[in-house]
Amino acid sequence: MKPKVAVIRFPGSNCDRDTVQAFQSLGAETTILAYDREDLEDATHVVLPGGFSYGDYLRAGALAAHAPIMQALVDAISRGAIEVLGICNGFQILCERGILPGALFANVSGQFRCSWEWVEVLTPPARWPGFRRGMRFRLPIAHADGAYRIGHSDREALWAQGSVFLRYVDPDGQETGEYNPNGSWEAIAGISEGPVMGLMPHPERAMQPWLGSKDGRLFLSLWLQEVPQ
Amino acid sequence: MTQFRLRMAVTLKPEVLDPAGQATQQVVHERGFPEVSELRIGKVVDIAMHAHSAEDALAKARRLGNEFLANPVLERFEVWVQSDET
Amino acid sequence: MTPDAVGLTAKEAERVRQLCGREPNDLEWGLFGALWSEHCSYKSSKRVLAWLPKEGPQVVAGPGGNAGVVRLDDRMEVAFKVESHNHPSYVEPVQGAATGVGGIIRDIVAMGARPIALMDSLRFGLEGNGQRLRDGVVAGIGGYGNAIGVPTVGGEVYYGPGYAKNPLVNVLCVGVRQSKDAIVGASGARPGQMVYLLGQATGRDGIHGASLLASRDFSADDQDMRPTVQVGDPYTGKLLMEATLAAIETGGVAAVQDLGAAGLVSASSELAVQSQVGLELHLDQVPCRESAMSGYEIMMSETQERMLLVLNSAHGGEALAAISQWGLNATPIGRVTASGRYVLYFGEREVANLEASWLVDGCPLTPAGKDLVAPAFKPMRPSPGSMEEGVEEGFDAGALMAIASDPDCRERRPIFQRYDSMIQTATVWGPDHEVSVLTVDGSPWGLALAVSGIGRWAAVDAYAGGAAAVSVVVSRLATQGAVALGLTDGLNAGNPDKPEVKQAFEQMVLGIRDAARALDVPVTGGNVSFHNETDGAAIWPTPVIGGVGRHFHPTAPVADSLNRPDVTLLLINPALSPSLGGSVWERQHGVLTAYPRVRLSDLAHTVTWLGTAVSDVDADIRAVRAVADGGLWLALVKMWLASAPSVGMTVTLEAVHAMPRLLSEEAGQFLAAVATTRVEATLLQLQSNAIGCLVVGQGHDGDYLELQVGRPSRWTRRWSRSQMRAAWQSWEGDSGGSGTP
């Protein structure tokens, strides 16, 4: 089945256009869905894009987590009818809604950070076999609240379920286990559980060599489970 | 000297726009709390300090508020004694 | 209310009475006071700004509107302008800077253009609360720009004693629109159309911000006159931006004006004058955030995130529908009339009845100086301890490292990393370069953007500083082979009532004029900020120039660093007798003499040559940078540090005056690395174009920078990459905690 990608636009989303463009450049049929809908149309793939939904006021992603469309998303996930990707603010929204475990705290620097980073696949997600262990991507981050945290009691389950998807590695692509641009626990950059994936870096910004990297093409192609172009 | 526990509430001055409170109020309104007519967001600071008396503790806390914890251009604060431990 | 209380002089009050033919009421006095303030009326600068060239075949809209507009190609146009938010940023750095960003973004949106880039030009003091102000301003710029989703693609920060209590926050915004779109701005309103207010509800924010805060000097006892500080709300700003652009797209918008300084009175009267119509506004219809606001407060409020729209009857309904899609409401507050009168009502009561042109154009202007020629250059005697007295031969390695690590020269990553520079996925070159390069959707061409304005250069000779700011910007665009389409000027100075400030201001503008003319670039708009003066101490006159260039191959910028070492280093259009006037070196040594006059015709020549040479395979220019602060030396350091680790450089200079050669900041010089196999041909090309050139070194495959002075070399010094990096990135060890430079 050809994927039909829907990018959800919350009030204050600001990577929605970039994300639509990125998927369209991969040849995927892509539309924008407004946050106040109560259905997902016929989307097979739903993306929660980056941005500052509701200004990130209260907490990043907290207010968008209660948008009407989120209930439709929860229902579709439980029916196994859909695959979900949350990028940056989208990841924060998924955690705030409890769709993914954990929470994104303020960067340890206390500051917004925009920089190119290397991330590496730690645990290949069962749902997306194209991501292989050790695979590396050069992707930008741009966030103030990207430090992944999870309660002690849930940590074991996170490892056991193979949810620790992506982690930051140092600028030379070396796995030092220490390099960490935002203070995430275990340098975690992304999580996956079942049909849901969330990450802080922005693959949709890494689609052309002249923008600094085209690793995002591979990343998003693998998420679509399509042959990378 | 007694240890006092104080709580300070730092809030935006009433005339200053609170974008965070405004956006939050809008969402809670739409999501089942239409009775909420105002919602403004501030910070709560819990302080423990040794002082000779509650008045002494409050005076010190007010100085702390004026000089560090509140931005006098935008914010005001209230402080009160929660408990004392001898 | 007395005229005095609203900031009018006796002469101005007399003029008001004359125009009105009666004694105005309190509200009317207030309106005049706000719009005749320095900030709104440009009364001290208007006649001077008229000197600037503003014509060109590519110019779609020149000065006077919300922003200048130039043509990029047959389909796309570029709107851009720089604006200052200096005084509010001193009062409250985070919100002051944030609202500055919001304001300039709305200006671009009001031209019907989608904002695609921000750049900022910041000035702070090094002592006192300079760092606190800088941290706040950077947080404010980032907080707003990051959230609204417009990338900050470049900028600059410099320091000086005068900025300690008068920080400068100048922000440049660039937007694009399609040429086929009707020209949107404030000039399209026609009688019978309805006037709408869109966005945030009006509060008592920033009342008197323009007339008092930005139009007077500060003194220690000014604390109490501070108005309620405006708070930036990028969330509402984002919705407002999208709603306005969507409304314009429907064809239902006849005119737009954003609400900034002096809020509704400024926006509405400006719109009336530009459209040559009358207006009838009902103040009781304005949605208010606070209770019991008076008509005066409603007219003066500087609440952010508001836009004034005039809708046409044909498609106005579609525009309103588009607006509500973004969750905002547009409230009708009045209508456009044919009477030419500017009439305000509160309920049934008429509370003001004037002509908008009295408010907008009626203010008596300060005459400009008559002397339209460049002031004579007055070289100053070298002060004791200056370079000319000191190191005549050889070089001082410690002094060179002190330049590399100077706050004016060192890397700015800790600042620009706090800005999203990549959103909108068009940033090919961002803030880690001296010129930013962007692709433009819908055009094969892209944009080269640069901003510069070094107050130090204008401190002694404002004419030289003004000319240099333009020269640096055009030079940076030229390193990309980009054609400069237009400039915007953010002019910052002290109290214009002081003769010396006024004179320096005029000379600064003359310098800008002469350079813009010589380099054939129009100035399409900008901003003047006077009264950057506290307790009698003024800033250096500071001409912040932003430039927009047409980039012909934006996905392949001309490199500013090297991948291979087989190059010869050339200093193109070198200073004839290198001067340290106005340089970082002078400031470090406690002297400041006149900055050299840029040789404008030589620069124009060089820029023309570079335009083709940078993409000429025969010339084979591998990397090029414009010389500016820190001189040739800093250009070398930055080119080397950005180069591959396998590239080293050996710089060779004559013994005499080697230090001035390295450290002169004379604009118009270029450091170019040319393939060694092609260097003879390139030198011939330069010679036949009568462009001066010095061979200043070679690339090599050692990972070090070596300086050799004297031929044969008598003094040498070698720096490892880690040594040099430590100096240039010296912020790493500084400031603790917050990790800022």
JSON list of C-alpha atoms in Angstrom, two decimals, chain C residues 89-90 93 97 120-127 129-138 141 156-169 407-408 415 419 540:
[
{"chain": "C", "resi": 89, "resn": "SER", "atom": "CA", "xyz": [16.10, 46.26, 25.70]},
{"chain": "C", "resi": 90, "resn": "TYR", "atom": "CA", "xyz": [17.89, 48.28, 28.34]},
{"chain": "C", "resi": 93, "resn": "PRO", "atom": "CA", "xyz": [16.46, 42.88, 27.92]},
{"chain": "C", "resi": 97, "resn": "ALA", "atom": "CA", "xyz": [14.67, 42.17, 22.37]},
{"chain": "C", "resi": 120, "resn": "ASP", "atom": "CA", "xyz": [20.85, 40.85, 14.48]},
{"chain": "C", "resi": 121, "resn": "SER", "atom": "CA", "xyz": [23.40, 43.47, 15.30]},
{"chain": "C", "resi": 122, "resn": "LEU", "atom": "CA", "xyz": [24.08, 43.85, 19.01]},
{"chain": "C", "resi": 123, "resn": "ARG", "atom": "CA", "xyz": [26.25, 46.19, 21.07]},
{"chain": "C", "resi": 124, "resn": "PHE", "atom": "CA", "xyz": [27.01, 45.93, 24.75]},
{"chain": "C", "resi": 125, "resn": "GLY", "atom": "CA", "xyz": [29.44, 47.24, 27.31]},
{"chain": "C", "resi": 126, "resn": "LEU", "atom": "CA", "xyz": [32.14, 44.94, 28.56]},
{"chain": "C", "resi": 127, "resn": "GLU", "atom": "CA", "xyz": [31.91, 46.06, 32.14]},
{"chain": "C", "resi": 129, "resn": "ASN", "atom": "CA", "xyz": [25.90, 44.53, 33.63]},
{"chain": "C", "resi": 130, "resn": "GLY", "atom": "CA", "xyz": [26.96, 44.08, 29.99]},
{"chain": "C", "resi": 131, "resn": "GLN", "atom": "CA", "xyz": [26.90, 40.32, 30.29]},
{"chain": "C", "resi": 132, "resn": "ARG", "atom": "CA", "xyz": [23.51, 40.27, 32.00]},
{"chain": "C", "resi": 133, "resn": "LEU", "atom": "CA", "xyz": [22.06, 42.47, 29.27]},
{"chain": "C", "resi": 134, "resn": "ARG", "atom": "CA", "xyz": [23.63, 40.36, 26.55]},
{"chain": "C", "resi": 135, "resn": "ASP", "atom": "CA", "xyz": [22.31, 37.13, 28.01]},
{"chain": "C", "resi": 136, "resn": "GLY", "atom": "CA", "xyz": [18.86, 38.60, 28.28]},
{"chain": "C", "resi": 137, "resn": "VAL", "atom": "CA", "xyz": [18.87, 40.05, 24.77]},
{"chain": "C", "resi": 138, "resn": "VAL", "atom": "CA", "xyz": [20.12, 36.80, 23.26]},
{"chain": "C", "resi": 141, "resn": "ILE", "atom": "CA", "xyz": [15.85, 37.17, 20.30]},
{"chain": "C", "resi": 156, "resn": "GLU", "atom": "CA", "xyz": [27.26, 40.47, 14.82]},
{"chain": "C", "resi": 157, "resn": "VAL", "atom": "CA", "xyz": [28.10, 41.62, 18.31]},
{"chain": "C", "resi": 158, "resn": "TYR", "atom": "CA", "xyz": [30.57, 44.30, 19.33]},
{"chain": "C", "resi": 159, "resn": "TYR", "atom": "CA", "xyz": [31.48, 45.98, 22.56]},
{"chain": "C", "resi": 160, "resn": "GLY", "atom": "CA", "xyz": [32.31, 49.50, 23.63]},
{"chain": "C", "resi": 161, "resn": "PRO", "atom": "CA", "xyz": [32.12, 51.62, 26.76]},
{"chain": "C", "resi": 162, "resn": "GLY", "atom": "CA", "xyz": [29.25, 53.80, 25.51]},
{"chain": "C", "resi": 163, "resn": "TYR", "atom": "CA", "xyz": [27.05, 50.76, 25.02]},
{"chain": "C", "resi": 164, "resn": "ALA", "atom": "CA", "xyz": [27.18, 49.75, 28.69]},
{"chain": "C", "resi": 165, "resn": "LYS", "atom": "CA", "xyz": [24.12, 51.80, 29.55]},
{"chain": "C", "resi": 166, "resn": "ASN", "atom": "CA", "xyz": [22.90, 52.08, 25.96]},
{"chain": "C", "resi": 167, "resn": "PRO", "atom": "CA", "xyz": [22.92, 48.60, 24.51]},
{"chain": "C", "resi": 168, "resn": "LEU", "atom": "CA", "xyz": [21.96, 48.37, 20.86]},
{"chain": "C", "resi": 169, "resn": "VAL", "atom": "CA", "xyz": [19.58, 45.74, 19.55]},
{"chain": "C", "resi": 407, "resn": "PRO", "atom": "CA", "xyz": [35.54, 39.99, 22.37]},
{"chain": "C", "resi": 408, "resn": "ASP", "atom": "CA", "xyz": [35.03, 41.90, 19.11]},
{"chain": "C", "resi": 415, "resn": "ILE", "atom": "CA", "xyz": [25.46, 33.26, 20.99]},
{"chain": "C", "resi": 419, "resn": "TYR", "atom": "CA", "xyz": [19.18, 30.71, 17.68]},
{"chain": "C", "resi": 540, "resn": "TRP", "atom": "CA", "xyz": [29.65, 55.96, 19.27]}
]
